[in-house]
Short mmCIF file of C-alpha atoms in Angstrom, two decimals:
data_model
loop_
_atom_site.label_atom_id
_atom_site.label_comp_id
_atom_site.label_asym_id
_atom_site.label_seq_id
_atom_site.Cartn_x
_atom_site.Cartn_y
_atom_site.Cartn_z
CA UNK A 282 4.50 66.02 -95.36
CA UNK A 283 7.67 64.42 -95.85
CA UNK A 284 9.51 64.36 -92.25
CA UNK A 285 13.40 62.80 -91.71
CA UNK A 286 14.49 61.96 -88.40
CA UNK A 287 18.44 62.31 -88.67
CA UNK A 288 20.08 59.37 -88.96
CA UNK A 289 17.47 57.39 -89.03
CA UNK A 290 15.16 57.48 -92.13
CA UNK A 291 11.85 59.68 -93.80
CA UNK A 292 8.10 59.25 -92.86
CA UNK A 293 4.98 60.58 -94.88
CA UNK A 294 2.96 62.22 -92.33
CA UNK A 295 -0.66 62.73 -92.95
CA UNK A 296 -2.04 66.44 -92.86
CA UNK A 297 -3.97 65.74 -89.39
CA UNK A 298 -0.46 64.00 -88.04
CA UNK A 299 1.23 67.01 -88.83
CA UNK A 300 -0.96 69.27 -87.00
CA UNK A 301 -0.51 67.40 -84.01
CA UNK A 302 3.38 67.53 -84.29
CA UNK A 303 3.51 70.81 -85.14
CA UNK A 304 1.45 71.64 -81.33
CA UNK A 305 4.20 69.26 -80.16
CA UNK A 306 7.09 71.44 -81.87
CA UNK A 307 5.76 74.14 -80.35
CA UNK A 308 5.62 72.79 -76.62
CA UNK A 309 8.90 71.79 -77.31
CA UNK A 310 10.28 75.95 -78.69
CA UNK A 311 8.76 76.85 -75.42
CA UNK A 312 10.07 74.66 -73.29
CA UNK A 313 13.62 75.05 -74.26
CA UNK A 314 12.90 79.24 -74.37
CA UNK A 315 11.69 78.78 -70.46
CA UNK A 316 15.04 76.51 -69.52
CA UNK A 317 12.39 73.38 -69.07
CA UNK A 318 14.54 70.50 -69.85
CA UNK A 319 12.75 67.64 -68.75
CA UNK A 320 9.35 69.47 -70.60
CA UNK A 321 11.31 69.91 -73.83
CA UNK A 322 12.28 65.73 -73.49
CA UNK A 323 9.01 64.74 -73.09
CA UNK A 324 7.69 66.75 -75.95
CA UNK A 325 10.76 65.75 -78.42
CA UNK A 326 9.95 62.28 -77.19
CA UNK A 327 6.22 62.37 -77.73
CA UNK A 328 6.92 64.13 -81.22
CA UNK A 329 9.19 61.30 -82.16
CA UNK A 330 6.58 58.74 -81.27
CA UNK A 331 4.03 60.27 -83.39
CA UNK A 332 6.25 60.45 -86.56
CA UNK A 333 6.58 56.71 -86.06
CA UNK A 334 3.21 55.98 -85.56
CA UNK A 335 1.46 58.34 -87.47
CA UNK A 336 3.83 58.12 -90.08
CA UNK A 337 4.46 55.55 -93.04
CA UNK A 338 8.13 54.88 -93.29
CA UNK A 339 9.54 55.35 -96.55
CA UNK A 340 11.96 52.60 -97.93
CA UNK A 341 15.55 53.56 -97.49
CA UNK A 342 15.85 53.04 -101.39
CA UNK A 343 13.19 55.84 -102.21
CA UNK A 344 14.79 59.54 -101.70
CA UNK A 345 12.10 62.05 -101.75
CA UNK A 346 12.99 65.80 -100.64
CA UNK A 347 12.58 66.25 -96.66
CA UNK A 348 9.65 68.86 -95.78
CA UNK A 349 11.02 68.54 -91.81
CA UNK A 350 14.57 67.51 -90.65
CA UNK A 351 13.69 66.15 -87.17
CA UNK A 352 17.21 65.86 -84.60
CA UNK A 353 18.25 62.67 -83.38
CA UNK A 354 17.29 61.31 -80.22
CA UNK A 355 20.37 61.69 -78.80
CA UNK A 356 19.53 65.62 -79.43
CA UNK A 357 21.11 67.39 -76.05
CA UNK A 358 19.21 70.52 -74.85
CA UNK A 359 22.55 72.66 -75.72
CA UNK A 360 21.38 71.57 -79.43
CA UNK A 361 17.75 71.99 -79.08
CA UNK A 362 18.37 75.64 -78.16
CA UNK A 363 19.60 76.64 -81.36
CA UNK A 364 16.87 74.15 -83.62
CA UNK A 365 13.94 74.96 -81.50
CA UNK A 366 13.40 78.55 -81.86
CA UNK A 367 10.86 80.72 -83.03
CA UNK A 368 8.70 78.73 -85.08
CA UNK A 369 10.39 75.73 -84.12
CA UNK A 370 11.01 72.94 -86.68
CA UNK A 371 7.59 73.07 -88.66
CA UNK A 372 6.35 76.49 -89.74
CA UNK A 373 2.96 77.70 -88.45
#
């Protein structure tokens, strides 16, 4: 899976890394549906982490078509209300 953080670059994510963000994604839909700031944070932070990690960043030369579209860190909750809904940002 092809995921882009905005504004700062794409990462192929392996199948078992996307599982694992995809649990995240979720903590983080309902977190922001219960008014849990601080819980949707932490799992936006620990979902950014693993893309990194997990991930292989692509060079900033290669284009390839974005599977996810990830926020930026500087995401406020305001914002996270209206991308982290329902099935969040990655489809079950």
């Amino acid at each position: 899976m092809i995921v882009r953080i905005a504004g700062e670059g794409q990462y192929d994510v392996p199948d078992d890394v996307a599982a694992q963000l995809n649990d995240l994604d979720n903590r983080a839909v309902a977190a922001v549906e219960a008014g849990d700031q601080p819980g949707f944070q932490e799992a936006f932070n620990q979902m950014l982490e693993l893309i990194e990690s997990g991930g292989s960043r692509l060079p900033s030369e290669e284009l390839a078509v974005s599977d996810v579209i990830v926020p930026p860190r500087d995401i406020t909750f305001e914002e996270a209300e209206a991308d982290f809904t329902g099935e969040g940002l990655i489809p079950d």
